[in-house]
Structures are given as structure tokens and as C-alpha cells.
CSV table of C-alpha atoms and ligand atoms in Angstrom, one decimal:
chain,number,residue,atom,x,y,z
A,1,UNK,CA,20.7,-96.8,-202.7
A,2,UNK,CA,22.1,-99.8,-200.9
A,3,UNK,CA,19.5,-102.5,-200.3
A,4,UNK,CA,18.8,-103.1,-196.6
A,5,UNK,CA,16.7,-105.8,-195.0
A,6,UNK,CA,13.0,-104.8,-195.3
A,7,UNK,CA,12.6,-104.9,-191.5
A,8,UNK,CA,14.6,-101.7,-191.2
A,9,UNK,CA,11.8,-99.8,-193.0
A,10,UNK,CA,9.4,-100.4,-190.1
A,11,UNK,CA,11.7,-101.0,-187.2
A,12,UNK,CA,11.9,-98.2,-184.5
A,13,UNK,CA,15.4,-97.8,-183.0
A,14,UNK,CA,15.9,-98.1,-179.3
A,15,UNK,CA,14.7,-95.0,-177.4
A,16,UNK,CA,17.1,-94.3,-174.5
A,17,UNK,CA,16.0,-92.5,-171.4
A,18,UNK,CA,16.6,-88.8,-171.6
A,19,UNK,CA,18.1,-86.3,-169.2
A,20,UNK,CA,16.3,-83.0,-168.8
A,21,UNK,CA,17.2,-79.7,-167.2
A,22,UNK,CA,14.7,-77.4,-165.6
A,23,UNK,CA,14.8,-73.6,-166.2
A,24,UNK,CA,16.3,-73.2,-162.7
A,25,UNK,CA,19.0,-75.7,-163.6
A,26,UNK,CA,17.7,-78.7,-161.6
A,27,UNK,CA,18.2,-82.1,-163.2
A,28,UNK,CA,17.1,-85.5,-161.9
A,29,UNK,CA,17.4,-88.5,-164.2
A,30,UNK,CA,14.7,-91.0,-163.3
A,31,UNK,CA,14.4,-92.4,-166.8
A,32,UNK,CA,16.8,-95.3,-167.1
A,33,UNK,CA,16.6,-97.3,-163.8
A,34,UNK,CA,20.2,-96.5,-163.0
A,35,UNK,CA,21.7,-96.7,-159.5
A,36,UNK,CA,21.7,-93.2,-158.0
A,37,UNK,CA,25.0,-93.4,-156.2
A,38,UNK,CA,28.5,-92.7,-157.6
A,39,UNK,CA,30.6,-95.8,-158.0
A,40,UNK,CA,32.3,-97.2,-154.9
A,41,UNK,CA,35.9,-96.1,-154.5
A,42,UNK,CA,37.1,-99.7,-154.5
A,43,UNK,CA,35.5,-100.2,-157.9
A,44,UNK,CA,36.9,-97.0,-159.3
A,45,UNK,CA,40.4,-98.1,-158.1
A,46,UNK,CA,40.0,-101.5,-159.8
A,47,UNK,CA,39.1,-99.7,-163.1
A,48,UNK,CA,42.0,-97.3,-162.8
A,49,UNK,CA,44.4,-100.2,-162.3
A,50,UNK,CA,43.0,-102.1,-165.2
A,51,UNK,CA,43.3,-99.0,-167.3
A,52,UNK,CA,47.1,-99.4,-167.3
A,53,UNK,CA,46.7,-102.6,-169.4
A,54,UNK,CA,44.3,-101.5,-172.1
A,55,UNK,CA,46.8,-101.7,-174.9
A,56,UNK,CA,46.1,-105.5,-174.7
A,57,UNK,CA,42.9,-107.2,-175.8
A,58,UNK,CA,40.7,-108.3,-172.9
A,59,UNK,CA,40.7,-111.9,-171.6
A,60,UNK,CA,38.2,-113.4,-174.2
A,61,UNK,CA,37.0,-115.9,-171.7
A,62,UNK,CA,36.8,-113.4,-168.8
A,63,UNK,CA,38.2,-116.2,-166.7
A,64,UNK,CA,38.4,-114.2,-163.4
A,65,UNK,CA,34.9,-112.8,-163.7
A,66,UNK,CA,33.4,-116.2,-164.8
A,67,UNK,CA,35.1,-117.9,-161.8
A,68,UNK,CA,33.8,-115.2,-159.4
A,69,UNK,CA,30.2,-115.6,-160.7
A,70,UNK,CA,30.4,-119.4,-160.6
A,71,UNK,CA,31.5,-119.2,-157.0
A,72,UNK,CA,28.9,-116.5,-156.1
A,73,UNK,CA,26.0,-118.6,-157.4
A,74,UNK,CA,27.4,-122.0,-156.8
A,75,UNK,CA,27.2,-123.1,-160.4
A,76,UNK,CA,29.8,-124.7,-162.7
A,77,UNK,CA,31.9,-122.1,-164.6
A,78,UNK,CA,30.7,-123.8,-167.9
A,79,UNK,CA,27.2,-122.6,-167.0
A,80,UNK,CA,28.1,-118.9,-167.2
A,81,UNK,CA,28.0,-116.9,-170.5
A,82,UNK,CA,28.8,-113.2,-170.6
A,83,UNK,CA,27.9,-110.3,-172.9
A,84,UNK,CA,28.4,-106.5,-173.1
A,85,UNK,CA,25.4,-105.8,-170.9
A,86,UNK,CA,22.5,-108.3,-170.6
A,87,UNK,CA,20.9,-106.7,-173.6
A,88,UNK,CA,23.8,-108.1,-175.6
A,89,UNK,CA,23.5,-111.5,-174.0
A,90,UNK,CA,19.8,-111.4,-175.1
A,91,UNK,CA,20.9,-110.5,-178.6
A,92,UNK,CA,23.3,-113.5,-178.5
A,93,UNK,CA,20.3,-115.6,-177.4
A,94,UNK,CA,18.2,-114.3,-180.3
A,95,UNK,CA,21.0,-115.2,-182.6
A,96,UNK,CA,21.1,-118.8,-181.3
A,97,UNK,CA,17.4,-119.4,-182.1
A,98,UNK,CA,16.8,-116.9,-184.9
A,99,UNK,CA,16.0,-119.0,-187.9
A,100,UNK,CA,13.5,-117.7,-190.5
A,101,UNK,CA,10.0,-118.4,-189.2
A,102,UNK,CA,11.1,-118.9,-185.6
A,103,UNK,CA,8.8,-117.4,-183.0
A,104,UNK,CA,9.8,-115.8,-179.7
A,105,UNK,CA,7.1,-115.2,-177.1
A,106,UNK,CA,7.2,-112.4,-174.6
A,107,UNK,CA,4.8,-110.3,-172.6
A,108,UNK,CA,3.8,-106.8,-173.8
A,109,UNK,CA,4.3,-104.3,-172.5
A,110,UNK,CA,7.7,-105.4,-171.4
A,111,UNK,CA,11.4,-104.5,-172.0
A,112,UNK,CA,11.5,-102.3,-175.2
A,113,UNK,CA,14.7,-104.1,-176.4
A,114,UNK,CA,12.8,-107.4,-177.0
A,115,UNK,CA,11.0,-106.3,-180.2
A,116,UNK,CA,14.1,-104.6,-181.4
A,117,UNK,CA,16.2,-107.7,-180.9
A,118,UNK,CA,13.6,-109.9,-182.5
A,119,UNK,CA,13.5,-107.7,-185.6
A,120,UNK,CA,17.3,-107.7,-185.8
A,121,UNK,CA,17.4,-111.4,-185.5
A,122,UNK,CA,14.6,-111.8,-188.1
A,123,UNK,CA,12.4,-113.8,-185.8
A,124,UNK,CA,8.6,-113.4,-185.3
A,125,UNK,CA,7.6,-111.5,-182.1
A,126,UNK,CA,4.6,-113.1,-180.4
A,127,UNK,CA,3.5,-110.5,-177.8
A,128,UNK,CA,1.1,-111.6,-175.1
A,129,UNK,CA,-0.7,-108.7,-173.3
A,130,UNK,CA,-0.2,-108.2,-169.6
A,131,UNK,CA,-3.1,-108.8,-167.2
A,132,UNK,CA,-3.3,-106.4,-164.3
A,133,UNK,CA,0.1,-105.1,-165.3
A,134,UNK,CA,1.6,-108.6,-164.9
A,135,UNK,CA,2.8,-111.4,-167.2
A,136,UNK,CA,-0.2,-113.6,-168.1
A,137,UNK,CA,1.8,-116.9,-167.9
A,138,UNK,CA,-1.2,-119.0,-168.8
A,139,UNK,CA,-1.8,-117.1,-172.0
A,140,UNK,CA,2.0,-117.2,-172.7
A,141,UNK,CA,2.0,-121.0,-172.4
A,142,UNK,CA,-1.1,-121.1,-174.7
A,143,UNK,CA,0.9,-119.0,-177.3
A,144,UNK,CA,3.4,-121.8,-177.8
A,145,UNK,CA,3.4,-123.3,-181.3
A,146,UNK,CA,5.6,-125.8,-183.1
A,147,UNK,CA,7.6,-122.7,-184.3
A,148,UNK,CA,8.2,-121.3,-180.8
A,149,UNK,CA,11.9,-121.4,-180.0
A,150,UNK,CA,12.3,-119.0,-177.0
A,151,UNK,CA,10.1,-117.4,-174.3
A,152,UNK,CA,11.3,-114.4,-172.4
A,153,UNK,CA,9.9,-113.8,-168.9
A,154,UNK,CA,10.9,-110.4,-167.4
A,155,UNK,CA,10.6,-110.9,-163.7
A,156,UNK,CA,10.1,-108.3,-162.2
A,157,UNK,CA,8.7,-106.7,-165.4
A,158,UNK,CA,10.1,-103.6,-166.9
A,159,UNK,CA,8.3,-101.1,-167.0
A,160,UNK,CA,5.5,-102.2,-164.7
A,161,UNK,CA,7.6,-103.4,-161.7
A,162,UNK,CA,5.2,-106.3,-161.2
A,163,UNK,CA,6.5,-109.8,-160.5
A,164,UNK,CA,5.3,-113.4,-161.0
A,165,UNK,CA,5.3,-115.7,-158.0
A,166,UNK,CA,6.7,-119.2,-157.5
A,167,UNK,CA,3.6,-121.3,-157.9
A,168,UNK,CA,2.4,-119.8,-161.2
A,169,UNK,CA,5.9,-119.8,-162.6
A,170,UNK,CA,6.3,-123.5,-161.8
A,171,UNK,CA,3.0,-124.3,-163.4
A,172,UNK,CA,4.0,-122.3,-166.4
A,173,UNK,CA,7.4,-124.0,-166.8
A,174,UNK,CA,5.8,-127.4,-166.4
A,175,UNK,CA,3.8,-126.6,-169.5
A,176,UNK,CA,6.7,-125.5,-171.7
A,177,UNK,CA,8.2,-128.3,-173.9
A,178,UNK,CA,11.9,-128.9,-173.3
A,179,UNK,CA,12.7,-127.9,-176.9
A,180,UNK,CA,11.7,-124.3,-176.0
A,181,UNK,CA,14.2,-122.2,-174.2
A,182,UNK,CA,12.8,-120.1,-171.4
A,183,UNK,CA,14.8,-117.0,-170.4
A,184,UNK,CA,14.1,-115.5,-167.0
A,185,UNK,CA,15.3,-111.9,-167.3
A,186,UNK,CA,16.1,-110.9,-163.8
A,187,UNK,CA,17.7,-107.5,-164.3
A,188,UNK,CA,16.1,-106.3,-161.1
A,189,UNK,CA,16.4,-109.4,-159.0
A,190,UNK,CA,18.3,-107.7,-156.2
A,191,UNK,CA,15.4,-105.3,-155.6
A,192,UNK,CA,12.9,-108.1,-155.0
A,193,UNK,CA,11.5,-108.2,-151.4
A,194,UNK,CA,8.4,-110.4,-151.8
A,195,UNK,CA,9.6,-113.8,-150.5
A,196,UNK,CA,7.2,-115.6,-152.9
A,197,UNK,CA,9.0,-114.2,-156.0
A,198,UNK,CA,11.5,-117.0,-156.8
A,199,UNK,CA,15.1,-116.6,-157.6
A,200,UNK,CA,15.2,-118.0,-161.1
A,201,UNK,CA,18.2,-120.0,-160.4
A,202,UNK,CA,16.0,-122.4,-158.4
A,203,UNK,CA,14.2,-123.2,-161.6
A,204,UNK,CA,17.3,-123.4,-163.8
A,205,UNK,CA,19.0,-126.1,-161.6
A,206,UNK,CA,16.7,-129.0,-162.6
A,207,UNK,CA,15.4,-127.6,-165.9
A,208,UNK,CA,17.9,-127.7,-168.8
A,209,UNK,CA,15.7,-125.4,-171.0
A,210,UNK,CA,15.6,-122.6,-168.4
A,211,UNK,CA,18.3,-120.0,-168.1
A,212,UNK,CA,18.6,-116.8,-166.1
A,213,UNK,CA,19.8,-113.4,-167.4
A,214,UNK,CA,21.3,-110.9,-164.9
A,215,UNK,CA,23.2,-107.6,-165.2
A,216,UNK,CA,25.8,-105.4,-163.5
A,217,UNK,CA,24.0,-102.3,-164.8
A,218,UNK,CA,21.3,-101.8,-162.2
A,219,UNK,CA,21.9,-102.9,-158.5
A,220,UNK,CA,25.7,-103.1,-159.1
A,221,UNK,CA,25.9,-99.6,-160.6
A,222,UNK,CA,27.9,-100.4,-163.7
A,223,UNK,CA,25.5,-99.3,-166.4
A,224,UNK,CA,28.2,-97.3,-168.1
A,225,UNK,CA,30.6,-100.2,-168.5
A,226,UNK,CA,28.2,-102.8,-170.1
A,227,UNK,CA,28.5,-106.2,-168.6
A,228,UNK,CA,25.8,-108.8,-168.1
A,229,UNK,CA,25.6,-112.6,-167.9
A,230,UNK,CA,23.5,-115.7,-168.4
A,231,UNK,CA,23.4,-118.8,-166.2
A,232,UNK,CA,22.2,-121.8,-168.0
A,233,UNK,CA,23.0,-125.5,-168.6
A,234,UNK,CA,26.1,-126.3,-170.7
A,235,UNK,CA,24.4,-126.5,-174.1
A,236,UNK,CA,22.7,-123.2,-173.6
A,237,UNK,CA,25.6,-121.3,-172.1
A,238,UNK,CA,28.1,-122.8,-174.6
A,239,UNK,CA,25.9,-121.8,-177.6
A,240,UNK,CA,25.5,-118.3,-176.1
A,241,UNK,CA,29.2,-118.0,-175.7
A,242,UNK,CA,29.8,-119.0,-179.3
A,243,UNK,CA,27.3,-116.2,-180.4
A,244,UNK,CA,29.3,-113.5,-178.6
A,245,UNK,CA,31.2,-111.0,-180.8
A,246,UNK,CA,34.9,-111.6,-180.0
A,247,UNK,CA,36.1,-109.5,-177.0
A,248,UNK,CA,32.7,-107.9,-176.5
A,249,UNK,CA,33.2,-107.6,-172.7
A,250,UNK,CA,36.0,-105.1,-172.3
A,251,UNK,CA,38.9,-105.2,-169.8
A,252,UNK,CA,37.6,-102.4,-167.6
A,253,UNK,CA,34.2,-103.9,-167.4
A,254,UNK,CA,35.6,-107.3,-166.4
A,255,UNK,CA,37.8,-105.7,-163.7
A,256,UNK,CA,34.9,-103.5,-162.4
A,257,UNK,CA,32.5,-106.5,-162.3
A,258,UNK,CA,35.0,-108.6,-160.3
A,259,UNK,CA,35.5,-105.6,-157.8
A,260,UNK,CA,31.7,-105.2,-157.6
A,261,UNK,CA,31.2,-108.8,-156.6
A,262,UNK,CA,33.9,-108.3,-153.9
A,263,UNK,CA,32.0,-105.2,-152.6
A,264,UNK,CA,28.6,-106.9,-152.9
A,265,UNK,CA,27.6,-106.2,-149.2
A,266,UNK,CA,28.1,-102.4,-149.7
A,267,UNK,CA,26.2,-102.5,-153.0
A,268,UNK,CA,23.3,-104.5,-151.6
A,269,UNK,CA,23.1,-102.0,-148.7
A,270,UNK,CA,22.6,-99.3,-151.3
A,271,UNK,CA,19.9,-101.5,-152.9
A,272,UNK,CA,18.1,-101.7,-149.6
A,273,UNK,CA,18.1,-97.9,-149.4
A,274,UNK,CA,16.5,-97.7,-152.8
A,275,UNK,CA,13.9,-100.3,-151.8
A,276,UNK,CA,13.1,-98.1,-148.7
A,277,UNK,CA,12.7,-95.2,-151.0
A,278,UNK,CA,10.5,-97.2,-153.4
A,279,UNK,CA,8.1,-98.0,-150.5
A,280,UNK,CA,8.0,-94.3,-149.5
A,281,UNK,CA,7.5,-93.1,-153.1
A,282,UNK,CA,4.7,-95.6,-153.7
A,283,UNK,CA,2.9,-94.8,-150.4
A,284,UNK,CA,3.1,-91.0,-151.2
A,285,UNK,CA,1.7,-91.6,-154.7
A,286,UNK,CA,-1.1,-93.7,-153.4
A,287,UNK,CA,-1.8,-90.9,-150.8
A,288,UNK,CA,-2.0,-88.4,-153.7
A,289,UNK,CA,-4.6,-90.6,-155.3
A,290,UNK,CA,-2.7,-92.4,-158.1
A,291,UNK,CA,-3.0,-96.1,-159.0
A,292,UNK,CA,0.4,-97.6,-158.6
A,293,UNK,CA,1.1,-101.4,-159.1
A,294,UNK,CA,3.2,-102.9,-156.3
A,295,UNK,CA,6.8,-102.8,-157.5
A,296,UNK,CA,9.6,-105.3,-156.9
A,297,UNK,CA,12.1,-103.3,-158.9
A,298,UNK,CA,13.8,-99.9,-158.7
A,299,UNK,CA,11.0,-98.0,-160.5
A,300,UNK,CA,7.2,-97.4,-160.3
A,301,UNK,CA,4.7,-97.4,-163.1
A,302,UNK,CA,1.8,-95.0,-163.7
A,303,UNK,CA,-0.7,-96.0,-166.4
A,304,UNK,CA,-1.6,-92.5,-167.5
A,305,UNK,CA,-3.1,-93.2,-170.9
A,306,UNK,CA,-3.5,-90.1,-173.0
A,307,UNK,CA,-2.1,-87.9,-170.2
A,308,UNK,CA,1.3,-89.6,-170.5
A,309,UNK,CA,3.0,-86.9,-172.7
A,310,UNK,CA,1.6,-84.1,-170.6
A,311,UNK,CA,2.8,-85.8,-167.4
A,312,UNK,CA,6.3,-86.3,-168.7
A,313,UNK,CA,6.4,-82.7,-169.8
A,314,UNK,CA,5.3,-81.5,-166.4
A,315,UNK,CA,8.0,-83.6,-164.7
A,316,UNK,CA,10.6,-82.3,-167.2
A,317,UNK,CA,9.6,-78.7,-166.4
A,318,UNK,CA,10.5,-79.6,-162.8
A,319,UNK,CA,13.8,-81.0,-163.9
A,320,UNK,CA,12.7,-84.6,-163.5
A,321,UNK,CA,13.2,-87.0,-166.5
A,322,UNK,CA,10.8,-89.9,-166.5
A,323,UNK,CA,10.3,-92.5,-169.2
A,324,UNK,CA,7.0,-92.0,-171.1
A,325,UNK,CA,5.6,-94.8,-173.3
A,326,UNK,CA,3.4,-93.3,-175.9
A,327,UNK,CA,-0.2,-92.9,-174.7
A,328,UNK,CA,0.2,-95.8,-172.3
A,329,UNK,CA,2.0,-94.7,-169.1
A,330,UNK,CA,5.2,-93.6,-167.6
A,331,UNK,CA,8.0,-95.4,-165.7
A,332,UNK,CA,9.7,-93.5,-162.9
A,333,UNK,CA,13.0,-94.8,-161.5
A,334,UNK,CA,13.7,-94.6,-157.8
A,335,UNK,CA,16.6,-92.2,-157.3
A,336,UNK,CA,18.0,-90.6,-154.2
A,337,UNK,CA,15.7,-88.8,-151.7
A,338,UNK,CA,16.1,-85.4,-153.3
A,339,UNK,CA,15.3,-86.6,-156.8
A,340,UNK,CA,12.3,-88.6,-155.5
A,341,UNK,CA,11.0,-85.6,-153.6
A,342,UNK,CA,11.3,-83.5,-156.8
A,343,UNK,CA,9.3,-86.1,-158.6
A,344,UNK,CA,6.6,-86.4,-155.9
A,345,UNK,CA,6.2,-82.7,-155.9
A,346,UNK,CA,5.8,-82.6,-159.7
A,347,UNK,CA,3.3,-85.5,-159.5
A,348,UNK,CA,1.2,-83.7,-156.8
A,349,UNK,CA,1.1,-80.5,-158.8
A,350,UNK,CA,0.1,-82.4,-162.0
A,351,UNK,CA,-2.8,-84.1,-160.1
A,352,UNK,CA,-4.1,-80.8,-158.8
A,353,UNK,CA,-3.7,-79.0,-162.2
B,1,PLP,C1,18.0,-102.7,-167.8
B,1,PLP,C2,17.6,-104.0,-168.3
B,1,PLP,C3,18.5,-105.0,-168.7
B,1,PLP,C4,19.9,-104.8,-168.6
B,1,PLP,O1,20.5,-104.1,-169.6
B,1,PLP,P1,22.1,-104.1,-169.7
B,1,PLP,O2,22.3,-104.4,-171.1
B,1,PLP,O3,22.6,-105.2,-168.8
B,1,PLP,O4,22.5,-102.8,-169.2
B,1,PLP,C5,18.0,-106.2,-169.1
B,1,PLP,N1,16.7,-106.5,-169.1
B,1,PLP,C6,15.8,-105.7,-168.6
B,1,PLP,C7,14.4,-106.1,-168.5
B,1,PLP,C8,16.2,-104.4,-168.2
B,1,PLP,O5,15.3,-103.5,-167.8
């Protein structure tokens, strides 16, 4: 048998969110934090036009998209690095720091891709437990050792939806030595409504060791095309660009991302509708008697413990796919009104069963 790296003996592969279909044919996918609406016609047109050129390799530097992002965020183009989804940008980041013995600190539970990427890169995962479903930034700063090379802060946190605020983040960043890279993973930034939750770009501007990770997969509705980006100072962005597999960001994805930035107002109006539904769903769950952390993202979290698998099964029977995490809890994405109502009905019935 071929010899593989030992880490593959113990590593669990990524578990994607599933779709389910109820016996009566109903199917609501609330398991992957996707945007519920179909793509905008202007974005579909841009993809169709770009499709006529796919005999050629994509622009390796994604010049047009990088320029559009630089303009949008008022940063130099040299500070932008792309990847095929922000998960892939994160993989590039792990590759830039992943020497044997290197430690990467992140909260747990947080984004399931972090341990996978750490294992793939051969670095040591240092997982710092959440407190009250939120990053314990003080404990994370305390976890820094001479071997620490990178810290990931998922804000808002997937899967709990909680967010860390400006003051505590600033105190945390003040404690991190400049040799340690801090990545603020802001996949859900557009859904944040708490004015005290900072835009990570404020911290990046005067801190060379801080970079922000964003994606077109969630608020911008391009999960199927895979494009994400990092904004960081020149040494960070340049190294992450070097770590990219050639042509990873395909031509259709580049065109769709540029068209989505042009249609940002329309897309952000959709985000506001999701935020309104988030408020409604959480209020209804609280009224049903559940404990629900306040969410700044497009999902809610229920810490169900041992009841998690039964809860996910009950939702599935009603055609609602949620994301269960072992015997810990379930994350439920905010969908359109009909999907959310189907979920709320299933949750109510589960409580009274
Ligand atoms: C969904 C998500 C991403 C984005 O993944 P893509 O690869 O861009 O689709 C990144 N970070 C977190 C925490 C996420 O939940």
C-alpha cells in the first residue's frame, strides 16, 4: 500500500451541509449558510458572457477583480490576495506558516475547516474553548508560545453566531507579538448589525500583522463559484499570493465577483432581509423557550447537547436540513420566510414532543 502521511489515519474529512427531502417532497437547505435567493440577473449575464472565453486560462492576477476590491475598500491593490473561496485563502495562509512544530491558535468550536487545514499543513492546532459561545480572547492571547505563528479569529463565529467587540479585540491585538499573524475571518461581516463589532479593516490599517479574510460565498451569493480574498499588508498579501495554486480563481468566478461588486446595493438589500428574518427567527425561538445566543451572522445556534442528533432528524423529517455537530448543538441557517417557518414549526414540535 502506498505510504501516506500519518495525519491521514486520524484526520476526519470535511463534512459538508446536507440537503434533505421530507416524505411529502418539501426540502429546505438551512445547513450551509448560503444566500437563499437565486443569483441576480446581472450576475448571471456576466457569467454567460465570460463563458464565451473559457477556452483561455483565467487572468492569473485577476487584475479587474483585485482593482475593484482595492477601490471598494480603499486599499492598495498590492494588499489584496485571492483564492478559490476564502477556505482556500486560509489554506494558502496555513501553507505560508506551516513549518513542522508551528502552532496555530483558534477558538473551538469554530469553523470546521480550521482543524482540517491545520492537519493538511502539518501544523499543531491549539484550540481555545469558547466562553458563553464567544471567543475567549484573553485565553487565546495566553495560549501564545514561541512556536505560535498564526491566530484565527472568526468574527462573527461560525457556528455560534456570536461576535467579539472593538474594545476586547483591541486589547487582544495589543497583546499579540508582531511576529504572529492574526487573521480576522469575517465571512459574515455583511450581516453584522451591532455597531460595536468592528470592521476588521480598521485594525489591519495600522497593524502589519493583522489581515482580514472575506468571501463572495455568503452575502454575495456566489458559494457555487468559489472566490474569496484577503486584505493584508504587502508582505502578508504577497506571500499568500505566492502560495496560490496557479489559476485557482477561475474566469467565471472573477467575472461574477466583479459583477457582484457592481450590484452591491441590491445584494446588501437582500442581506438586510436576511437580518430581519434572523431577528424574527430568534425571537420566535426564544418565545418557544430555547436558549439562543444573539447572532450577528446568517444563522442561529442551539446548544442541544445529547439531543442534537434527534433534533436534526426531526427537522429532516419536516424537510429542513440543519447542521448538527455531534452531541454539541445545531446550526440553522436563515433562509427565506417559508424555509424559516418550516424550521420554526419543526422546532416547536420538537420542544413539545
Ligand atoms: C463559509 C465560511 C467561509 C467561506 O468559505 P468559502 O471558501 O469562501 O466559501 C470562511 N470562513 C468561515 C468561518 C465560513 O463560515
